[in-house]
Short mmCIF file of C-alpha atoms and ligand atoms in Angstrom, two decimals:
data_model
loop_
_atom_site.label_atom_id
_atom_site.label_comp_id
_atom_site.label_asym_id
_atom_site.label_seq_id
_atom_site.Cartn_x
_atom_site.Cartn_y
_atom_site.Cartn_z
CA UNK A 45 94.99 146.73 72.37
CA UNK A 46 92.92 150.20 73.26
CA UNK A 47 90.08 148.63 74.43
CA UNK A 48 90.06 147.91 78.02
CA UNK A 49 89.74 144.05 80.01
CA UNK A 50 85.97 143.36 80.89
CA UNK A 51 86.10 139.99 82.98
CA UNK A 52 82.52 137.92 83.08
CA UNK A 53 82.13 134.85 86.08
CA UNK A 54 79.55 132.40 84.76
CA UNK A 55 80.44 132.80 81.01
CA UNK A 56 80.22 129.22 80.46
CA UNK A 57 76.44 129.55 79.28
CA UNK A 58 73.26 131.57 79.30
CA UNK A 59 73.36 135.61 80.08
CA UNK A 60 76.93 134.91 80.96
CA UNK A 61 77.95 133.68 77.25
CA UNK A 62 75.96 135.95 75.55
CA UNK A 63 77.52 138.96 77.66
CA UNK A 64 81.03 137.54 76.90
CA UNK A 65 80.29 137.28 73.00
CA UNK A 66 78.64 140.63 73.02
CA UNK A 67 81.80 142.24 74.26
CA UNK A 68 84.18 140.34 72.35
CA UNK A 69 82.18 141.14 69.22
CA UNK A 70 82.62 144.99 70.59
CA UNK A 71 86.19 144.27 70.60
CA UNK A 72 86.78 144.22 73.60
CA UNK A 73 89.48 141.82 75.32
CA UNK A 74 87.86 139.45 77.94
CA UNK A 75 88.49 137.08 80.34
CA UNK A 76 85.67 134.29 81.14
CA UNK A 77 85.56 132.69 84.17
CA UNK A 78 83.44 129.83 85.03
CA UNK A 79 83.82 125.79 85.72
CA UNK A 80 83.05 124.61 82.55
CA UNK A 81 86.43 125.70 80.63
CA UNK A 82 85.48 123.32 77.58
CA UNK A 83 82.46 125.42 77.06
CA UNK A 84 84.34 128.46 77.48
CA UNK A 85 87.15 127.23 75.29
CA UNK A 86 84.34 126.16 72.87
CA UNK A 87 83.41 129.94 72.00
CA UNK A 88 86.97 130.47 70.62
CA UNK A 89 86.67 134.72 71.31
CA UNK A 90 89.62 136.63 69.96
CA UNK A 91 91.65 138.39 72.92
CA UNK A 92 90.33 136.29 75.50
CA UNK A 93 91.38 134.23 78.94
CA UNK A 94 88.99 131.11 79.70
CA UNK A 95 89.68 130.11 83.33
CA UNK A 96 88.35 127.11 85.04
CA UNK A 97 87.38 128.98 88.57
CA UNK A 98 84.77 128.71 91.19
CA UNK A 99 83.74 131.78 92.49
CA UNK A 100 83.81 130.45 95.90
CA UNK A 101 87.13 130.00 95.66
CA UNK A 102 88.53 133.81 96.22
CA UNK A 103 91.90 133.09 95.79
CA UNK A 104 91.78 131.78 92.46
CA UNK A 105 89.39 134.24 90.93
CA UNK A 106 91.70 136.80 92.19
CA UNK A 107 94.48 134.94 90.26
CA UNK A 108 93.20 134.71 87.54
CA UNK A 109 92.11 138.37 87.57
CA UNK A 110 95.62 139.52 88.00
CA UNK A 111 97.01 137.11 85.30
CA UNK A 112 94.75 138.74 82.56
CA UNK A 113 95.47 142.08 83.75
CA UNK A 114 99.26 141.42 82.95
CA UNK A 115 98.59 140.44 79.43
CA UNK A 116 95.32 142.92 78.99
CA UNK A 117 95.83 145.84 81.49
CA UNK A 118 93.60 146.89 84.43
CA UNK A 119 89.80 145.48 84.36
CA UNK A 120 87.52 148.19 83.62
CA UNK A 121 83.91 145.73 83.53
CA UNK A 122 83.33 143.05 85.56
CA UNK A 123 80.28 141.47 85.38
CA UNK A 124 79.35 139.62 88.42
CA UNK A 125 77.17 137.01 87.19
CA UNK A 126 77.73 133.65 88.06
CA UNK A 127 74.76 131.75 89.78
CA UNK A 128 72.51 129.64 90.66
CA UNK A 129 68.85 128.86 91.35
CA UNK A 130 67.49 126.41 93.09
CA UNK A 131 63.83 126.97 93.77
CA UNK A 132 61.99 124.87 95.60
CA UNK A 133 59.69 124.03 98.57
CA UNK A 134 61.14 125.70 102.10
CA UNK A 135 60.07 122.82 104.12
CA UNK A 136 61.24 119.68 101.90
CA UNK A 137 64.52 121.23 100.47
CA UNK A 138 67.82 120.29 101.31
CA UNK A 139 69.67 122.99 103.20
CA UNK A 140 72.79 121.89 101.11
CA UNK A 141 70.97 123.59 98.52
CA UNK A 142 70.60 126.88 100.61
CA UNK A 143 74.31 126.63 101.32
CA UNK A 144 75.23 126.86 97.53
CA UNK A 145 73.20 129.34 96.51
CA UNK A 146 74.29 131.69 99.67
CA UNK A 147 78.01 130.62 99.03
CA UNK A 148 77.29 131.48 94.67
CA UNK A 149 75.50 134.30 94.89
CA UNK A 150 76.29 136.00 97.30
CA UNK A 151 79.69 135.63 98.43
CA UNK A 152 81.09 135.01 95.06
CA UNK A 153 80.06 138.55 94.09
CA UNK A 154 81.59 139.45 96.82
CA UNK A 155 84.89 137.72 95.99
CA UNK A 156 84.49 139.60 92.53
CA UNK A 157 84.28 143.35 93.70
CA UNK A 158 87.13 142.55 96.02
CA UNK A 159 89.15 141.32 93.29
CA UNK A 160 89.21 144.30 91.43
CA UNK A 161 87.22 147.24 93.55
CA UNK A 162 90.36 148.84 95.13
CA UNK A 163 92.20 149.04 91.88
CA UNK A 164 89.53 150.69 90.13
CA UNK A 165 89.20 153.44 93.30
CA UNK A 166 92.62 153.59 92.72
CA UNK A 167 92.34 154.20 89.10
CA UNK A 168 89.32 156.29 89.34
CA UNK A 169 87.43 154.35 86.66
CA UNK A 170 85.70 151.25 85.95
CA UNK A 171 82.34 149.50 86.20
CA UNK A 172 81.30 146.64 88.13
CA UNK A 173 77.65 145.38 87.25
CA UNK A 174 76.20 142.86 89.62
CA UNK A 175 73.38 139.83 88.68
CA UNK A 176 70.70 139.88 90.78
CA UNK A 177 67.00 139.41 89.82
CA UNK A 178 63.49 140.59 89.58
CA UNK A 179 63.47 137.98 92.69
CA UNK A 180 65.93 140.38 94.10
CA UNK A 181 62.91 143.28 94.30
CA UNK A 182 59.94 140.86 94.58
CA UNK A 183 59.32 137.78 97.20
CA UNK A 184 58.04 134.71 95.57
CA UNK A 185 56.75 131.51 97.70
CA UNK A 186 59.23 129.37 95.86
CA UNK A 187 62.55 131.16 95.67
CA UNK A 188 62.80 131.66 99.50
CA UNK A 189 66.95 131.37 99.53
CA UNK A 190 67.16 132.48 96.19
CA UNK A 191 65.10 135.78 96.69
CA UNK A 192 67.06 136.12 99.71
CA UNK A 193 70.35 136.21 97.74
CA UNK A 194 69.53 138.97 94.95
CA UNK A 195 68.04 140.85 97.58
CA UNK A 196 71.66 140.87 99.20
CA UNK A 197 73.07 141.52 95.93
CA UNK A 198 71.08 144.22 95.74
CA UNK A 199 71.83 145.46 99.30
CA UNK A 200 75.78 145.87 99.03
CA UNK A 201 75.32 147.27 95.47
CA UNK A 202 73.45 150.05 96.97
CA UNK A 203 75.85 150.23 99.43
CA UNK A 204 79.13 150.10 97.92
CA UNK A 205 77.82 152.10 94.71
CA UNK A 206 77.61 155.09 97.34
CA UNK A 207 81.08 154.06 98.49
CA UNK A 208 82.35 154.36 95.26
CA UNK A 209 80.70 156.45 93.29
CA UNK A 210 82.87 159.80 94.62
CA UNK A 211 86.13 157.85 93.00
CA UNK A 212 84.09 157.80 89.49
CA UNK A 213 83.82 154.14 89.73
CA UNK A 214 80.10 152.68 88.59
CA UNK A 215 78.22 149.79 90.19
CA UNK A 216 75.27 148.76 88.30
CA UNK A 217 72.37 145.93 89.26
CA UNK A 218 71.14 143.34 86.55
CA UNK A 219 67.69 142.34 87.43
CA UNK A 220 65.91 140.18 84.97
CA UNK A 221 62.85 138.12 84.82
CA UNK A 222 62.87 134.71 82.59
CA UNK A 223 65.44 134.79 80.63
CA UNK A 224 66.10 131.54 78.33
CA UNK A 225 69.24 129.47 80.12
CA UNK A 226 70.37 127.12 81.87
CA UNK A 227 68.22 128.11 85.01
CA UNK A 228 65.97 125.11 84.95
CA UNK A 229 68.70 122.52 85.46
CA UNK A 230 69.29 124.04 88.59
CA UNK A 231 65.68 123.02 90.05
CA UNK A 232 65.48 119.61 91.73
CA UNK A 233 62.17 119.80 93.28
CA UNK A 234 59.88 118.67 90.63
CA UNK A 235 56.86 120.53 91.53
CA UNK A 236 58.52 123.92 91.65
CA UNK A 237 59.82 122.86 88.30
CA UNK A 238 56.64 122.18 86.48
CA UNK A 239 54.66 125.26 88.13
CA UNK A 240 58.00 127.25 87.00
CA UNK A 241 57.49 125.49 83.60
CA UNK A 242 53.82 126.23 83.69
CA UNK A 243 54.71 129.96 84.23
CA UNK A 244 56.86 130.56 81.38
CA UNK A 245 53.71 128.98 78.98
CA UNK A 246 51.64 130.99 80.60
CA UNK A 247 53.79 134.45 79.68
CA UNK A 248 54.63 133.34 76.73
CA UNK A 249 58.22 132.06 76.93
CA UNK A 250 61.55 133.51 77.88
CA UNK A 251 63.47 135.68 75.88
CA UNK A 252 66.62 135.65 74.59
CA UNK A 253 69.78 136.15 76.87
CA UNK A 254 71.19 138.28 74.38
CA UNK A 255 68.58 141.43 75.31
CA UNK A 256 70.39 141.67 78.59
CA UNK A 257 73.89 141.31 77.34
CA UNK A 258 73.10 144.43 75.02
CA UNK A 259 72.09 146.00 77.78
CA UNK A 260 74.56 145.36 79.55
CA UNK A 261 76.60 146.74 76.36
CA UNK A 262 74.85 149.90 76.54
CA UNK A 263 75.49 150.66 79.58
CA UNK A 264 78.87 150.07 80.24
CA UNK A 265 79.69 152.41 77.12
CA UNK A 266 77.77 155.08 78.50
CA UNK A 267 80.30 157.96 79.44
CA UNK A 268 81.84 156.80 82.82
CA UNK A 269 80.21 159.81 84.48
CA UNK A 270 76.58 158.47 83.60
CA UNK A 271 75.63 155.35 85.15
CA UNK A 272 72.18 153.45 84.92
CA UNK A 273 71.65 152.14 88.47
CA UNK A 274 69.67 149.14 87.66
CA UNK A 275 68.56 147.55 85.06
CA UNK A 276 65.32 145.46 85.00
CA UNK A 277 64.91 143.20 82.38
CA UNK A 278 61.72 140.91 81.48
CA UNK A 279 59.15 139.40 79.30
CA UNK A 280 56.63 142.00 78.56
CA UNK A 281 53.73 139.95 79.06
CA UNK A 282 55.67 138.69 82.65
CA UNK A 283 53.07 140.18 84.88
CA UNK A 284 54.64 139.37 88.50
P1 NDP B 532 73.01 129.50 83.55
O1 NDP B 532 72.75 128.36 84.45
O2 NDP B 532 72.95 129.29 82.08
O3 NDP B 532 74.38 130.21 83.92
C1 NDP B 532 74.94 130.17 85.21
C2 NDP B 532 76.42 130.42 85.09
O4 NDP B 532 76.98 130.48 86.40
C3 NDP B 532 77.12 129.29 84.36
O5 NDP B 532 78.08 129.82 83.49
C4 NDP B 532 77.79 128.50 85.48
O6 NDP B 532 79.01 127.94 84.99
C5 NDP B 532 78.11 129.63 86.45
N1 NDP B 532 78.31 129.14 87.81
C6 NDP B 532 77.44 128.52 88.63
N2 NDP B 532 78.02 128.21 89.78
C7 NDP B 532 79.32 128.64 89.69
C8 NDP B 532 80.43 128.60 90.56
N3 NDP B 532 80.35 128.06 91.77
N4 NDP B 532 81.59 129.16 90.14
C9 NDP B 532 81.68 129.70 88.93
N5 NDP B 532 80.67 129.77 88.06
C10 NDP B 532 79.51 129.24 88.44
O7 NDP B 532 71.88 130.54 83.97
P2 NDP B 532 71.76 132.13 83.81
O8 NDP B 532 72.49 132.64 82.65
O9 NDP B 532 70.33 132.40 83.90
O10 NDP B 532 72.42 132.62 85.17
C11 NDP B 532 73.30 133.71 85.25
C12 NDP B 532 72.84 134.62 86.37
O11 NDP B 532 71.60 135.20 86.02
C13 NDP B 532 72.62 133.95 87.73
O12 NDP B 532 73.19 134.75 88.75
C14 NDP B 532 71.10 133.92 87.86
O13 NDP B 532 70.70 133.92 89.20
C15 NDP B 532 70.75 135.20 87.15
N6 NDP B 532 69.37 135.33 86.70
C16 NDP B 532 68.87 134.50 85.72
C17 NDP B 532 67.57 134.63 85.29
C18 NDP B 532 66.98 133.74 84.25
O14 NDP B 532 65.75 133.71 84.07
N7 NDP B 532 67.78 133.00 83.48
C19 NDP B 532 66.68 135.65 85.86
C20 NDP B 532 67.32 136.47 86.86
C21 NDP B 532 68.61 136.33 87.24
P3 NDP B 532 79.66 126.56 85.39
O15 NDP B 532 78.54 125.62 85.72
O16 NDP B 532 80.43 126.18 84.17
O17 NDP B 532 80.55 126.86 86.55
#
């Protein structure tokens, strides 16, 4: 094996699966991480873990982490990515639904970059790119607890990217716009749903998933002393 580990959470489906395939098909050995392990299991990648974890769960991702390092060596990527969105209206939503997206987004990326972060300081190398969102830069009415978690993701990026950027170690933000996956599913308010909907008409659909796993490519294969900060990601004709 001479290609290093690169370890995805939320590889089940959408920018997660496409990010996992991308780097498989680079040859890279992987380990995917999400609930869904039949999915996972379903993509049959070549040198590759499929875990059943919740990335709430810190002990287990860290588990699994370490078991795949044994068989794969050190992880040198790990993309941060599971998570979900629930958009909806402030005043009618169930807080439950606050609590999960906090708990995903925010804390499980957490959970990630402590799984590996000390190891790669120690190492001197590796990359850890972090999903947040174009909702992590801009506030929309309708994403109140979701804008608030990218814009957290974003936060301790910036902060532990200066932290670790003297040890040669690279910590990169994802923020996309509409990007065609599973999202949707996630919405349980109807109205936010159909305006949401109604949006993507408007721009003329999503786009592919796959655009930000090349990316994501890209710029993990940059020479580890060159790092793209962030990446932001959308439509073209996606005009807020
Ligand atoms: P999907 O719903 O297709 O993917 C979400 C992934 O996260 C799934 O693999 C899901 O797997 C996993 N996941 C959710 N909750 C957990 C959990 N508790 N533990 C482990 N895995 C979990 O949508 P996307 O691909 O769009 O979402 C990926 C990321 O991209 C998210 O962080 C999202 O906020 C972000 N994003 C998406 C945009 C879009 O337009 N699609 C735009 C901007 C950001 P499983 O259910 O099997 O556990």
């Amino acid at each position: 094996m001479t290609k290093p580990l690169a370890v995805i959470t939320g590889a089940s489906s959408g920018i997660g699966e496409a990010t996992a395939k991308a780097f498989s098909n680079a040859g890279y050995p992987t380990l995917l991480l999400a609930r869904r392990l039949e999915l996972m299991e379903s993509f049959n990648l070549k040198n590759s873990i499929c875990k059943k974890i919740d990335v709430r769960d810190r002990d287990s991702l860290v588990s699994a982490i370490r078991e795949a390092e044994e068989k794969y060596g050190p992880t040198d990527m790990l993309f941060n990515n599971a998570g979900v969105a629930r958009l909806a209206d402030i005043s009618t939503q169930d807080p439950k639904e606050w609590d999960e997206m906090i708990d995903v987004n925010t804390k499980g990326v957490m959970n990630g970059m402590y799984a590996v972060m000390s190891n790669m300081k120690a190492r001197q190398s590796g990359t850890i790119v972090n999903m947040s969102s174009i909702a992590g830069r801009k506030i929309y009415e309708d994403h109140t607890v979701y804008c608030g978690t990218k814009y957290f993701v974003h936060a301790i990026s910036e902060s532990i990217r200066g932290y670790l950027s003297p040890h040669n170690v690279r910590v990169i933000v994802m923020s996309p716009g509409n990007i065609e996956a599973e999202v949707l599913n996630g919405i349980t308010d109807p109205n936010t749903l159909e305006a949401y909907k109604k949006n993507i008409e408007r721009i003329g659909g999503r786009i592919s998933p796959d655009y930000v796993a090349k990316m994501i490519l890209f710029a993990y294969e940059m020479p580890q002393n060159v790092i793209m900060q962030e990446v932001v990601v959308t439509p073209t004709k996606q005009d807020f």
